[in-house]
Short mmCIF file of N, CA and C in Angstrom, two decimals:
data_model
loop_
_atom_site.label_atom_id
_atom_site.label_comp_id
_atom_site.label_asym_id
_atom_site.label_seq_id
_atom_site.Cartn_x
_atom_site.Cartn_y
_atom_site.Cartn_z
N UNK A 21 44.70 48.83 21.87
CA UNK A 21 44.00 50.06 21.54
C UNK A 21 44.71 50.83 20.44
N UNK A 22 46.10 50.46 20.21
CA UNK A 22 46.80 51.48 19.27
C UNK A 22 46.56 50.71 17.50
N UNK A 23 46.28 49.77 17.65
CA UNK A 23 45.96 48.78 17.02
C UNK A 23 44.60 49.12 16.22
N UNK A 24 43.89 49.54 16.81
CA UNK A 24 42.01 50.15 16.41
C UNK A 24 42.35 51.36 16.35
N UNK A 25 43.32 52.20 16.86
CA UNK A 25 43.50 53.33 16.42
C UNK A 25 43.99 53.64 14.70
N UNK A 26 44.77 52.78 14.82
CA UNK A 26 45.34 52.78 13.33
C UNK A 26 44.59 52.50 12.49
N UNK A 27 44.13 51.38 12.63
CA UNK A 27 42.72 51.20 11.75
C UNK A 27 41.75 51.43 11.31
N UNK A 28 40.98 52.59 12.40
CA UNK A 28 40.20 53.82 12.33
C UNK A 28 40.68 54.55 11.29
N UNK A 29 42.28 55.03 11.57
CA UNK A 29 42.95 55.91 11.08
C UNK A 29 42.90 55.56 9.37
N UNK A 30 43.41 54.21 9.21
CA UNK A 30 43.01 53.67 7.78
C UNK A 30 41.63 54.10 6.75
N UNK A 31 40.89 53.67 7.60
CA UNK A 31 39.42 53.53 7.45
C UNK A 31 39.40 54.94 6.62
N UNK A 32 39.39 56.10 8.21
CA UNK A 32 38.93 57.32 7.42
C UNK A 32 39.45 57.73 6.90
N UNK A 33 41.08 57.57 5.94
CA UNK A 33 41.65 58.10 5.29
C UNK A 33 41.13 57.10 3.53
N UNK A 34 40.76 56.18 3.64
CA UNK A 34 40.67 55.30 2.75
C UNK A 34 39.47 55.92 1.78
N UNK A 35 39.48 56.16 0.52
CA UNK A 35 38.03 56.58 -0.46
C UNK A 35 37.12 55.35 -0.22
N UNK A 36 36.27 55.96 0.07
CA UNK A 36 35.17 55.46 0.17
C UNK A 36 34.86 54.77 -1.52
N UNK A 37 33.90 53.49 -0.94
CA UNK A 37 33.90 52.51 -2.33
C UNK A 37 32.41 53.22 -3.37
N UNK A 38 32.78 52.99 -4.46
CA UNK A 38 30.93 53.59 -4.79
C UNK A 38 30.07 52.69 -4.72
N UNK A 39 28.97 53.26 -4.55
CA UNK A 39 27.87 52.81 -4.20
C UNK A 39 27.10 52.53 -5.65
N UNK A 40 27.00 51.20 -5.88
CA UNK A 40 25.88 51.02 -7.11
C UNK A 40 24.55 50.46 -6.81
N UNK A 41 23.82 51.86 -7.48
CA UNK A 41 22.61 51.57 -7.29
C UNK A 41 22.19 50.08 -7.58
N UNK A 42 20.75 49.97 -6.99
CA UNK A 42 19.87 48.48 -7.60
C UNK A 42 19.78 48.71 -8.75
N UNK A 43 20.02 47.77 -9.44
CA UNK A 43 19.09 47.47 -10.73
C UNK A 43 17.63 47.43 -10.61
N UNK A 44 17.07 47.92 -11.41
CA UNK A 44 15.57 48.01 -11.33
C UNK A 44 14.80 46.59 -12.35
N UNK A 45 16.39 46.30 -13.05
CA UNK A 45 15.82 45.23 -13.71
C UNK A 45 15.35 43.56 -12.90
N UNK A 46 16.13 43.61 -11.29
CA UNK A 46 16.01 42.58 -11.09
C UNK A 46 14.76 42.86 -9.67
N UNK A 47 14.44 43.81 -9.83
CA UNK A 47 13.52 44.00 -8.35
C UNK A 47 12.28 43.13 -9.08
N UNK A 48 11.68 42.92 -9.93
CA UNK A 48 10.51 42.12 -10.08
C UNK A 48 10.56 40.58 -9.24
N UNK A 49 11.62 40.28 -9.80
CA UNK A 49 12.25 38.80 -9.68
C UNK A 49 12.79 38.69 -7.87
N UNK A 50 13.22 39.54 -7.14
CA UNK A 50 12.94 39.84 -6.08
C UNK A 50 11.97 39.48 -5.12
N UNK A 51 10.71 40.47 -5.83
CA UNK A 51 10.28 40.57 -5.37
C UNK A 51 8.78 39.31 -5.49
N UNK A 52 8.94 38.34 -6.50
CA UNK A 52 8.33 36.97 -6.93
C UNK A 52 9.07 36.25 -6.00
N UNK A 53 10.34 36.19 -5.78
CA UNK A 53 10.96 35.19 -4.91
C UNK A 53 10.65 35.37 -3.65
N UNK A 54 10.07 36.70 -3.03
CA UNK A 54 9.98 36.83 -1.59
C UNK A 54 8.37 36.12 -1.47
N UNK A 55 7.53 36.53 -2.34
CA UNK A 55 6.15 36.15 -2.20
C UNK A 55 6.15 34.57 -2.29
N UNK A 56 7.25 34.06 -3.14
CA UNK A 56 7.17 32.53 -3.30
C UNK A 56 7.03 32.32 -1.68
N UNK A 57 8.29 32.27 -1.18
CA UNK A 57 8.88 32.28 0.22
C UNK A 57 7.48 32.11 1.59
N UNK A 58 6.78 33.42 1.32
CA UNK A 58 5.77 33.72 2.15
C UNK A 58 4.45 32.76 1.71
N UNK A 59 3.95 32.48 0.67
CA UNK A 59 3.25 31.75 0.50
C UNK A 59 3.78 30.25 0.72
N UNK A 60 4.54 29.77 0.33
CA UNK A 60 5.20 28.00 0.66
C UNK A 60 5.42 28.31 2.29
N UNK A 61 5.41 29.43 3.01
CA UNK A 61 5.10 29.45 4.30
C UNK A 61 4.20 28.94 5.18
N UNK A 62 3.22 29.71 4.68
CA UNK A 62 1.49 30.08 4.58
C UNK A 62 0.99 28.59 4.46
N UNK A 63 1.56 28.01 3.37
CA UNK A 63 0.75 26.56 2.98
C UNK A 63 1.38 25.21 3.92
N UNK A 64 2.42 25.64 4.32
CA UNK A 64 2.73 24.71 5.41
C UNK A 64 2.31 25.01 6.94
N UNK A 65 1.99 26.11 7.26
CA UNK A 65 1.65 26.32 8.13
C UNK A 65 0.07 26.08 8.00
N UNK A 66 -1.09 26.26 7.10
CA UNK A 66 -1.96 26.13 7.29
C UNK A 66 -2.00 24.58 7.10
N UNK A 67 -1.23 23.67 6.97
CA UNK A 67 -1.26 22.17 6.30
C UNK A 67 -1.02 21.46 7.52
N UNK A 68 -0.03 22.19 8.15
CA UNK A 68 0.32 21.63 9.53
C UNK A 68 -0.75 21.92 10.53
N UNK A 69 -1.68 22.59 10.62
CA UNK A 69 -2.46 23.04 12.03
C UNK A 69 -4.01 22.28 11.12
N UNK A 70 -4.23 22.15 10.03
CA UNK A 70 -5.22 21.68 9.59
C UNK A 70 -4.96 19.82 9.81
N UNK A 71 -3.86 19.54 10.00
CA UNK A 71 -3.48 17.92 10.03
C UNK A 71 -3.63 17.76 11.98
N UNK A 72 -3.37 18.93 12.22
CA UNK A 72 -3.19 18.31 13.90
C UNK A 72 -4.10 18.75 14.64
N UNK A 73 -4.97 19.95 14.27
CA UNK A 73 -6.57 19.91 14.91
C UNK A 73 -7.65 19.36 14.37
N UNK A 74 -8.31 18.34 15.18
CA UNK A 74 -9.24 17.94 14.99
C UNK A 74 -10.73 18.30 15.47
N UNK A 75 -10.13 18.69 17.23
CA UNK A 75 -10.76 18.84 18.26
C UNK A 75 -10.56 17.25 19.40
N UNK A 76 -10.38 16.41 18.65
CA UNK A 76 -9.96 15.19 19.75
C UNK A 76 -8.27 14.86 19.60
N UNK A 77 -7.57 14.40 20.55
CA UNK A 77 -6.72 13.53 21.00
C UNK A 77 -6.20 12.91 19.59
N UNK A 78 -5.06 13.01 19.30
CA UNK A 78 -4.68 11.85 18.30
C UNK A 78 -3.71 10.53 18.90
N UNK A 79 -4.22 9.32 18.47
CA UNK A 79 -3.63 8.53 18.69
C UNK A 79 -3.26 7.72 17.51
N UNK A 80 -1.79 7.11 18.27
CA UNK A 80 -1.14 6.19 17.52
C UNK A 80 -1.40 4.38 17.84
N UNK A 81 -1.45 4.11 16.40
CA UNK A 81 -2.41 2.36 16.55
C UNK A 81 -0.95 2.02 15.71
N UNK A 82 -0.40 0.62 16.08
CA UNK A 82 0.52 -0.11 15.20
C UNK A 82 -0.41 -0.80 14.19
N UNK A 83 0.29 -0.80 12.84
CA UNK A 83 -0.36 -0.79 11.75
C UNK A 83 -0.12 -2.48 11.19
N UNK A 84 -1.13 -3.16 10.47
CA UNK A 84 -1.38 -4.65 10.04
C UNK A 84 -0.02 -4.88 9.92
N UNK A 85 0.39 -4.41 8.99
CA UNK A 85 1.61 -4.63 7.91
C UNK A 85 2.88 -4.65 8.43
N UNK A 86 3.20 -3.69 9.02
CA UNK A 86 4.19 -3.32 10.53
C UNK A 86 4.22 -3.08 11.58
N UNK A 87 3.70 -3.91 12.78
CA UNK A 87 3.31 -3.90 14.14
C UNK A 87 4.15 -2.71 14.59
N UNK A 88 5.36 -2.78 14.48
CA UNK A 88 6.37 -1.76 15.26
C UNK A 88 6.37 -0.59 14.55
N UNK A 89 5.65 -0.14 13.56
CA UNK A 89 5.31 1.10 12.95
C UNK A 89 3.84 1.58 13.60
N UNK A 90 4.52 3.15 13.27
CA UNK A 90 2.84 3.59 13.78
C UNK A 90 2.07 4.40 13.23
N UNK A 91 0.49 4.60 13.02
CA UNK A 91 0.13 5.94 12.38
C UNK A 91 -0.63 6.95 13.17
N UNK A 92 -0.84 7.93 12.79
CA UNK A 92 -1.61 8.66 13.72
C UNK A 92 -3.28 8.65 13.45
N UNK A 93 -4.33 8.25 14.15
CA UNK A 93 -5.55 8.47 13.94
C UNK A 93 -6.13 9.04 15.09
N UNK A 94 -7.51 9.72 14.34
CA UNK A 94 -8.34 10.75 15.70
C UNK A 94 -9.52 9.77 15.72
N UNK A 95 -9.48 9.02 16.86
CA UNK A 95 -10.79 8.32 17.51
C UNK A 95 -11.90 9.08 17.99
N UNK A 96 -13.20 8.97 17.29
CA UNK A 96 -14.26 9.88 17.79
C UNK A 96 -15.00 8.97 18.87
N UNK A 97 -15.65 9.53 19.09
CA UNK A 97 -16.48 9.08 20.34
C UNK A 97 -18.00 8.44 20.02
N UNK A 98 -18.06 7.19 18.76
CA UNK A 98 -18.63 7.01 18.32
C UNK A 98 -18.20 5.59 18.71
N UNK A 99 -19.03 4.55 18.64
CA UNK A 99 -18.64 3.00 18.76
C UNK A 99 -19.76 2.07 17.54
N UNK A 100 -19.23 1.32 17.23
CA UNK A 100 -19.98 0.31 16.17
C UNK A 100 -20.81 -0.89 17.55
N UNK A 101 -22.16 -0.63 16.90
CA UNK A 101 -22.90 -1.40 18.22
C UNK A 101 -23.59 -3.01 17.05
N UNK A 102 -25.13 -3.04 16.87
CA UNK A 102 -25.25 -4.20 15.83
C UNK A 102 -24.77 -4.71 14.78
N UNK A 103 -24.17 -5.80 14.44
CA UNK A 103 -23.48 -6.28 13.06
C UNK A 103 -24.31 -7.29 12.89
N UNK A 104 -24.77 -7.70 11.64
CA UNK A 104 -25.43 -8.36 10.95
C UNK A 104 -24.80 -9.29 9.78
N UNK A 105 -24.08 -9.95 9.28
CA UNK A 105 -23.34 -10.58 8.37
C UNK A 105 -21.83 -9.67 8.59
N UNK A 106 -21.55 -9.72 7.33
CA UNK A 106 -19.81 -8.96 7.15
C UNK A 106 -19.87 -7.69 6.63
N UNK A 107 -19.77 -7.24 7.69
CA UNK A 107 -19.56 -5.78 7.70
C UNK A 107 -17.57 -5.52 7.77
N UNK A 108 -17.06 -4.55 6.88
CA UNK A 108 -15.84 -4.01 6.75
C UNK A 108 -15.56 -2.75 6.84
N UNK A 109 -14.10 -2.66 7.26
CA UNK A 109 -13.91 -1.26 7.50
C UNK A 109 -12.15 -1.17 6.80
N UNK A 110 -12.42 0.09 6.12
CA UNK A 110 -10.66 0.66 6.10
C UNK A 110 -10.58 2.10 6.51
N UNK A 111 -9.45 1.88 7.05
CA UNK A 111 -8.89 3.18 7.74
C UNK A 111 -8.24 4.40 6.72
N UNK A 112 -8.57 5.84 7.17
CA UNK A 112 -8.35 6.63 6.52
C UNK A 112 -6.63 6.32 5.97
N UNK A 113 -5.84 5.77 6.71
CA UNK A 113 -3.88 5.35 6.34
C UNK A 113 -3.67 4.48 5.92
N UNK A 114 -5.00 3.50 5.66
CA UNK A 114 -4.64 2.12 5.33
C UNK A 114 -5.30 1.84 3.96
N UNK A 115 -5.02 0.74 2.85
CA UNK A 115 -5.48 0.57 1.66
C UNK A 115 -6.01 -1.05 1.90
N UNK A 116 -6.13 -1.31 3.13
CA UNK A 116 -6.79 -3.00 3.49
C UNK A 116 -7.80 -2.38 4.02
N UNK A 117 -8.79 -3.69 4.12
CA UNK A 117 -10.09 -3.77 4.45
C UNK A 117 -10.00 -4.76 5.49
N UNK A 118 -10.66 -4.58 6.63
CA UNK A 118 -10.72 -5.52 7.95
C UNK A 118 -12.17 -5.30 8.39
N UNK A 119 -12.67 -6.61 8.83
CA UNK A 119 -13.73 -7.37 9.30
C UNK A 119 -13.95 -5.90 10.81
N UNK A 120 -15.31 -5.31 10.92
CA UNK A 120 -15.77 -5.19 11.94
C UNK A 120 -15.93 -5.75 12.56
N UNK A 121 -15.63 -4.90 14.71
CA UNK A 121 -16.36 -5.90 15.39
C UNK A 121 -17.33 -4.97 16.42
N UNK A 122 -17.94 -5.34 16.76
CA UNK A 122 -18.86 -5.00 17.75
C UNK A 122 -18.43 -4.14 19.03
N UNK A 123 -18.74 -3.19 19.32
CA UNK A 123 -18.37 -1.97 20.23
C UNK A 123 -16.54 -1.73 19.84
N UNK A 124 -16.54 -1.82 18.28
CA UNK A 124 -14.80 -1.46 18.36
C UNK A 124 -15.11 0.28 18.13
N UNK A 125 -13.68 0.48 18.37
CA UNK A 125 -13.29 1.87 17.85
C UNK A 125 -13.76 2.13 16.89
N UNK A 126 -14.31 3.77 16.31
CA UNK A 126 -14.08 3.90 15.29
C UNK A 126 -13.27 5.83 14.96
N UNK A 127 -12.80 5.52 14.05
CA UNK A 127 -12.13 6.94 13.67
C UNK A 127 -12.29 7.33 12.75
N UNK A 128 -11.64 8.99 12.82
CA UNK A 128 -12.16 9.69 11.27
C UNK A 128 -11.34 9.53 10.36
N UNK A 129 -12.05 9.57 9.25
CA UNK A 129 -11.75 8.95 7.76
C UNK A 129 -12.58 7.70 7.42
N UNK A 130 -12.86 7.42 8.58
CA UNK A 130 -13.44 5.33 8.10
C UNK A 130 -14.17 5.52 7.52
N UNK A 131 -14.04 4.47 6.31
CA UNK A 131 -15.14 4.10 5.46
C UNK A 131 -15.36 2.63 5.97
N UNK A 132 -17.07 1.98 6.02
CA UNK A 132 -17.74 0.90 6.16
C UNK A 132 -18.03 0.49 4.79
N UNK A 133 -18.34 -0.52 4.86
CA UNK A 133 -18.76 -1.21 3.78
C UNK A 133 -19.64 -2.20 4.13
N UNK A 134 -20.78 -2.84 3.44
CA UNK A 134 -21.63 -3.77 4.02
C UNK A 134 -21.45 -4.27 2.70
N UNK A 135 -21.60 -6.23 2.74
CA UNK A 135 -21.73 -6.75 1.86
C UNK A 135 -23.16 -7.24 1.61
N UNK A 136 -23.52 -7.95 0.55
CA UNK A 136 -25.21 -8.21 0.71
C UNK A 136 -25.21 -9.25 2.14
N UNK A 137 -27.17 -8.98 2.02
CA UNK A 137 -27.34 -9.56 3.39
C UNK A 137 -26.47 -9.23 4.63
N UNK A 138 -25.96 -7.66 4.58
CA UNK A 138 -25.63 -7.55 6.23
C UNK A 138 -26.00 -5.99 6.55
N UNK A 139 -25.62 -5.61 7.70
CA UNK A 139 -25.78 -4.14 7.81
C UNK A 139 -25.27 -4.03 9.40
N UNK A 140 -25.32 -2.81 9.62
CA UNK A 140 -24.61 -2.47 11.21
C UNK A 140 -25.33 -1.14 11.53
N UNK A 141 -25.19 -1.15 12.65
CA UNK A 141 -25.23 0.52 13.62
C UNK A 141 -23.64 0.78 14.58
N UNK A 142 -24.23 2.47 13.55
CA UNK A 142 -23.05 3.17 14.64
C UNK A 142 -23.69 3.94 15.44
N UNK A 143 -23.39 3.67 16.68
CA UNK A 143 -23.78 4.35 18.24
C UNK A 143 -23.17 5.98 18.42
N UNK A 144 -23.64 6.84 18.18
CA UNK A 144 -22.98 8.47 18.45
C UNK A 144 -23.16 8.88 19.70
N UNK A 145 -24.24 8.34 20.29
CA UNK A 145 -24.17 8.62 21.92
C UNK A 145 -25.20 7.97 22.32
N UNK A 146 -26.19 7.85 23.90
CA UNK A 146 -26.82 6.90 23.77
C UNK A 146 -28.34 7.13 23.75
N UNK A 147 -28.39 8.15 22.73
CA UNK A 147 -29.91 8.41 21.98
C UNK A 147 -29.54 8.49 20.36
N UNK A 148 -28.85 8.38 20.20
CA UNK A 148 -28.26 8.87 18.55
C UNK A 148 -27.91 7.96 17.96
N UNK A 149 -27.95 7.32 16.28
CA UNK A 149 -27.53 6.59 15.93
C UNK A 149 -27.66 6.18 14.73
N UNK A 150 -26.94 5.81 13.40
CA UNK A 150 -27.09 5.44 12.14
C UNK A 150 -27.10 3.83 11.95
N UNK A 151 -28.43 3.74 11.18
CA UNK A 151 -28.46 2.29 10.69
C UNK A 151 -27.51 2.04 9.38
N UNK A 152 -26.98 1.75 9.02
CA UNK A 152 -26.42 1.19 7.57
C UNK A 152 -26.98 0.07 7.06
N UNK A 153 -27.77 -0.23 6.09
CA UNK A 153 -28.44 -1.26 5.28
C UNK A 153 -27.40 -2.05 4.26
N UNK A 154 -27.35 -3.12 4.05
CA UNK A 154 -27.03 -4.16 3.35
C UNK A 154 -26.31 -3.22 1.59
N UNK A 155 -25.01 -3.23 1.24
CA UNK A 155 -24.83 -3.46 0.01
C UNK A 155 -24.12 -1.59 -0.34
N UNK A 156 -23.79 -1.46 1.22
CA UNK A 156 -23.56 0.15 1.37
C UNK A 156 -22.43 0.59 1.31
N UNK A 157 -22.07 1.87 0.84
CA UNK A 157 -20.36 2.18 1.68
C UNK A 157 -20.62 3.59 2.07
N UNK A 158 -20.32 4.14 3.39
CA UNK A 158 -20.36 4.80 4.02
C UNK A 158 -18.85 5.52 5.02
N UNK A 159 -18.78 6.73 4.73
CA UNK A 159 -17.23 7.21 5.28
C UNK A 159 -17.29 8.82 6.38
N UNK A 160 -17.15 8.54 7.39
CA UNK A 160 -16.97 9.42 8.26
C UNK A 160 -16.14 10.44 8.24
N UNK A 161 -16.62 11.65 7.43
CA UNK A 161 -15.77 12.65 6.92
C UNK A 161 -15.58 14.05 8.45
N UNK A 162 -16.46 14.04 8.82
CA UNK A 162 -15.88 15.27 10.03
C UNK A 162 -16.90 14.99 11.62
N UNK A 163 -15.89 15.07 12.47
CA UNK A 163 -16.58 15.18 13.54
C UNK A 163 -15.87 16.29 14.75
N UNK A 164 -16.44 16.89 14.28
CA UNK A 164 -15.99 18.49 15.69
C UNK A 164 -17.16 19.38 15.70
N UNK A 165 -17.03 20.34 15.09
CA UNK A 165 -18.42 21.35 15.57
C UNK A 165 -20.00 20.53 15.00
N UNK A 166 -19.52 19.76 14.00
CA UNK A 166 -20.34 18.78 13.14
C UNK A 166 -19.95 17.69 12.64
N UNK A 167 -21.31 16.48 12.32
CA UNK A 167 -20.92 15.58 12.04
C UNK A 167 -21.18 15.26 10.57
N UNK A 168 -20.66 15.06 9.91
CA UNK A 168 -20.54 14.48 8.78
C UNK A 168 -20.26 13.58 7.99
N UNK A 169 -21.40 12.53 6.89
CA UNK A 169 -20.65 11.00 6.69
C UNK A 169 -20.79 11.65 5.19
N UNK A 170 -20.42 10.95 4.27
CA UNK A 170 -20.52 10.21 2.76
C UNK A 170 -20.95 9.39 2.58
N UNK A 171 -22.17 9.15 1.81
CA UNK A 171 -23.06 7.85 1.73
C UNK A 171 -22.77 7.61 -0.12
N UNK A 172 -21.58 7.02 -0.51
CA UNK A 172 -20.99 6.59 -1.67
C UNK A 172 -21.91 5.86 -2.35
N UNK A 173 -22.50 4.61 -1.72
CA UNK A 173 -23.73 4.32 -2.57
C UNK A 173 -24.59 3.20 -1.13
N UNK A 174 -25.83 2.60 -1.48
CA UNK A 174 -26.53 1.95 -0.06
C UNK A 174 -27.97 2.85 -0.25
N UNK A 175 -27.57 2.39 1.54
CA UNK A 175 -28.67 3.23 2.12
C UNK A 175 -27.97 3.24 3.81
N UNK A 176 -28.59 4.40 4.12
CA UNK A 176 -28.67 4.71 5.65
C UNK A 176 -29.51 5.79 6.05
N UNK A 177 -29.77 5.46 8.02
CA UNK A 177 -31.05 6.20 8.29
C UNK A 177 -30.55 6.29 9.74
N UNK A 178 -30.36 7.78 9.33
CA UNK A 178 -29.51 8.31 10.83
C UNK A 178 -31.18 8.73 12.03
N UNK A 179 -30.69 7.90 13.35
CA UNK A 179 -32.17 8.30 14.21
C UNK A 179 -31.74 9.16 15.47
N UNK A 180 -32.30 10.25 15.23
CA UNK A 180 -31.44 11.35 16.15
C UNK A 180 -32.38 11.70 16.87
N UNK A 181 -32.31 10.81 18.27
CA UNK A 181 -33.79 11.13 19.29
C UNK A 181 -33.24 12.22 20.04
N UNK A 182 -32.31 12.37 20.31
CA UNK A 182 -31.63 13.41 21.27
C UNK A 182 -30.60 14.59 20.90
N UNK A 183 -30.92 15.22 21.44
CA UNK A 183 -29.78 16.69 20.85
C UNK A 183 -28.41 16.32 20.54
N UNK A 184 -28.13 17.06 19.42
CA UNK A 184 -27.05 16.83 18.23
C UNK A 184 -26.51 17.91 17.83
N UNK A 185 -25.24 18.16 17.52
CA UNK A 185 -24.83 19.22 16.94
C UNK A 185 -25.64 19.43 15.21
N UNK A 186 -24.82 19.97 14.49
CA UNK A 186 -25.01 19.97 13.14
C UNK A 186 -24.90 18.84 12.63
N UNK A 187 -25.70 17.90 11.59
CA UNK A 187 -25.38 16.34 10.74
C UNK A 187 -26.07 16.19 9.60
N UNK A 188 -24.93 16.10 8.91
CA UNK A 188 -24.99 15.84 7.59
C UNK A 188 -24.78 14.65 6.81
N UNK A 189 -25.53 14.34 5.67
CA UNK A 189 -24.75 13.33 5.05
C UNK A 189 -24.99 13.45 3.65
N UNK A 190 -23.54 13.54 2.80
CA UNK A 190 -23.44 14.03 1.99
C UNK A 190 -23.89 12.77 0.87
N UNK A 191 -24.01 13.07 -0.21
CA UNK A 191 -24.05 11.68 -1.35
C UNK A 191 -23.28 12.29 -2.41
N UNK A 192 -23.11 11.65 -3.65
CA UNK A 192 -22.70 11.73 -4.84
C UNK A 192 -23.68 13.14 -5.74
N UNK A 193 -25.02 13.07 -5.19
CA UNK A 193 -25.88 13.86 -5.80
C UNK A 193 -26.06 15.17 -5.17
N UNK A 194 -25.86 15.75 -3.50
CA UNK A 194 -25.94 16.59 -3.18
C UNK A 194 -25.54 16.43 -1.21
N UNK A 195 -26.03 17.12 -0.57
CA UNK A 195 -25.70 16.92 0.65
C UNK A 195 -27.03 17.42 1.49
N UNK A 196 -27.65 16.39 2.13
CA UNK A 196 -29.12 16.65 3.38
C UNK A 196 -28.30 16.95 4.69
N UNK A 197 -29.26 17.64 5.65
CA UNK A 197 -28.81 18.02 6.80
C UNK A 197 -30.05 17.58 7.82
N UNK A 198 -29.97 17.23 8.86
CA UNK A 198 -30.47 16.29 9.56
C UNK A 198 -31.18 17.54 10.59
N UNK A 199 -33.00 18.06 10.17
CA UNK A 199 -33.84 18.56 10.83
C UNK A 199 -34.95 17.45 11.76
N UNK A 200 -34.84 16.61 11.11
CA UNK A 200 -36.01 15.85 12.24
C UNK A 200 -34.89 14.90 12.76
N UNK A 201 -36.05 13.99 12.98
CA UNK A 201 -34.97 13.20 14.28
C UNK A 201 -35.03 11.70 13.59
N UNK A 202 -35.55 11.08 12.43
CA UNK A 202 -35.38 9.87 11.40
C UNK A 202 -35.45 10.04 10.21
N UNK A 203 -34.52 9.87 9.42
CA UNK A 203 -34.35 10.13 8.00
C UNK A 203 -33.60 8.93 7.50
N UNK A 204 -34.18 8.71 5.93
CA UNK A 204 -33.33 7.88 5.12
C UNK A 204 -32.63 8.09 3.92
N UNK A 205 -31.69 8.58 3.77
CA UNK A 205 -30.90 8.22 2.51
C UNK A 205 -30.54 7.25 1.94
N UNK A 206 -31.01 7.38 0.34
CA UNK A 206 -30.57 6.08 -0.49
C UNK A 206 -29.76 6.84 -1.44
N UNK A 207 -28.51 5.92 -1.55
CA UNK A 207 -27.95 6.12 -3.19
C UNK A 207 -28.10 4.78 -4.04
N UNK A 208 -28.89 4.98 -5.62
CA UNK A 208 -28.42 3.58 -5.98
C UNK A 208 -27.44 3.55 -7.22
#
C-alpha cells in the first residue's frame, strides 16, 4: 500500500502531458477506413446467410474427382421421372457432365441437357411436372417461396394440374410466369 501511495504521490505531483488536438487533416481518411470496415462486414455477412439459406437441408455428396472430398448441395424435392435417349446433367460445383438416371436426385443449380432424339420429365410433386423436349438445356435456378428454371435454348412445357407456389421460367429473351396449368416455351 505504501508503494501506490507513492505513486499516486508521483502521479499528482508530475505536469500533466499536453494534449494534442486531432488533426482535422486525417479525420476524412478515418473516417473512409471505418466505412470500408463496416461495409466488407455487411458483404460477408450478407454472402454468408445468402450461401446457407435456402429453405432446405444442405447436403454433402463426395465429388467424381475426389471421393473423400466433399461439396455442399441443396436437394429439392423434385425427382427426374421419364428419360428418353441421353439425357445429362451438371451440378451447380461441378464442370463435368453425367448421364441421368431415372427417379435420381436432383438439386439447385442443375442444369439438364438433352441431346437430339431424347427428352425427360421432372416430377415436382405428384400432379406437377416439366416435360423437356429433345436438343434443350434447362437449369434450376430457385426453389423456396418459388420455383424457377432457365430455359437457355430447347423447348419445355411445364403441366401444373395441381396447386403450386409461384413458377417461372426465365429465357434469354424475357421471363413467363406460369397462370394456367400447360404451357410451352421455346427458345431457338
Amino acid at each position: 500500500t505504501q508503494a501506490r501511495e507513492r505513486i499516486e504521490q508521483k502521479l499528482a505531483a508530475a505536469p500533466a502531458a499536453p494534449v494534442r488536438p486531432v488533426s482535422r487533416r486525417f479525420e476524412p481518411m478515418r473516417l473512409a477506413a471505418a466505412a470500408t470496415v463496416v461495409l466488407a462486414a455487411g458483404l460477408l455477412i450478407g454472402f454468408v446467410a445468402g450461401r446457407t439459406h435456402r429453405g432446405e437441408p444442405v447436403e454433402t455428396v463426395p465429388t467424381a474427382t475426389a471421393p473423400l472430398e466433399t461439396v455442399s448441395r441443396v436437394r429439392v424435392p423434385m425427382r427426374v421421372g421419364e428419360i428418353q435417349g441421353t439425357v445429362l446433367v451438371r451440378h451447380e460445383d461441378s464442370d463435368s457432365w453425367r448421364p441421368v438416371e431415372r427417379n435420381g436426385d436432383v438439386y439447385l443449380g442443375d442444369t439438364f441437357h438433352t441431346t437430339a432424339a431424347s427428352g425427360f420429365t421432372l416430377i415436382l410433386d405428384k400432379t406437377n411436372r416439366v416435360e423437356i423436349a429433345q436438343n434443350s438445356m434447362l437449369a434450376l435456378e430457385s426453389y423456396d417461396k418459388k420455383t424457377q428454371f432457365y430455359l437457355e435454348h430447347g423447348q419445355c412445357t411445364p403441366v401444373l394440374n395441381g396447386p403450386h407456389g409461384p413458377f417461372f421460367v426465365r429465357t434469354p429473351h424475357g421471363l413467363m410466369e406460369a397462370l394456367g396449368t400447360e404451357f410451352t416455351v421455346t427458345v431457338e
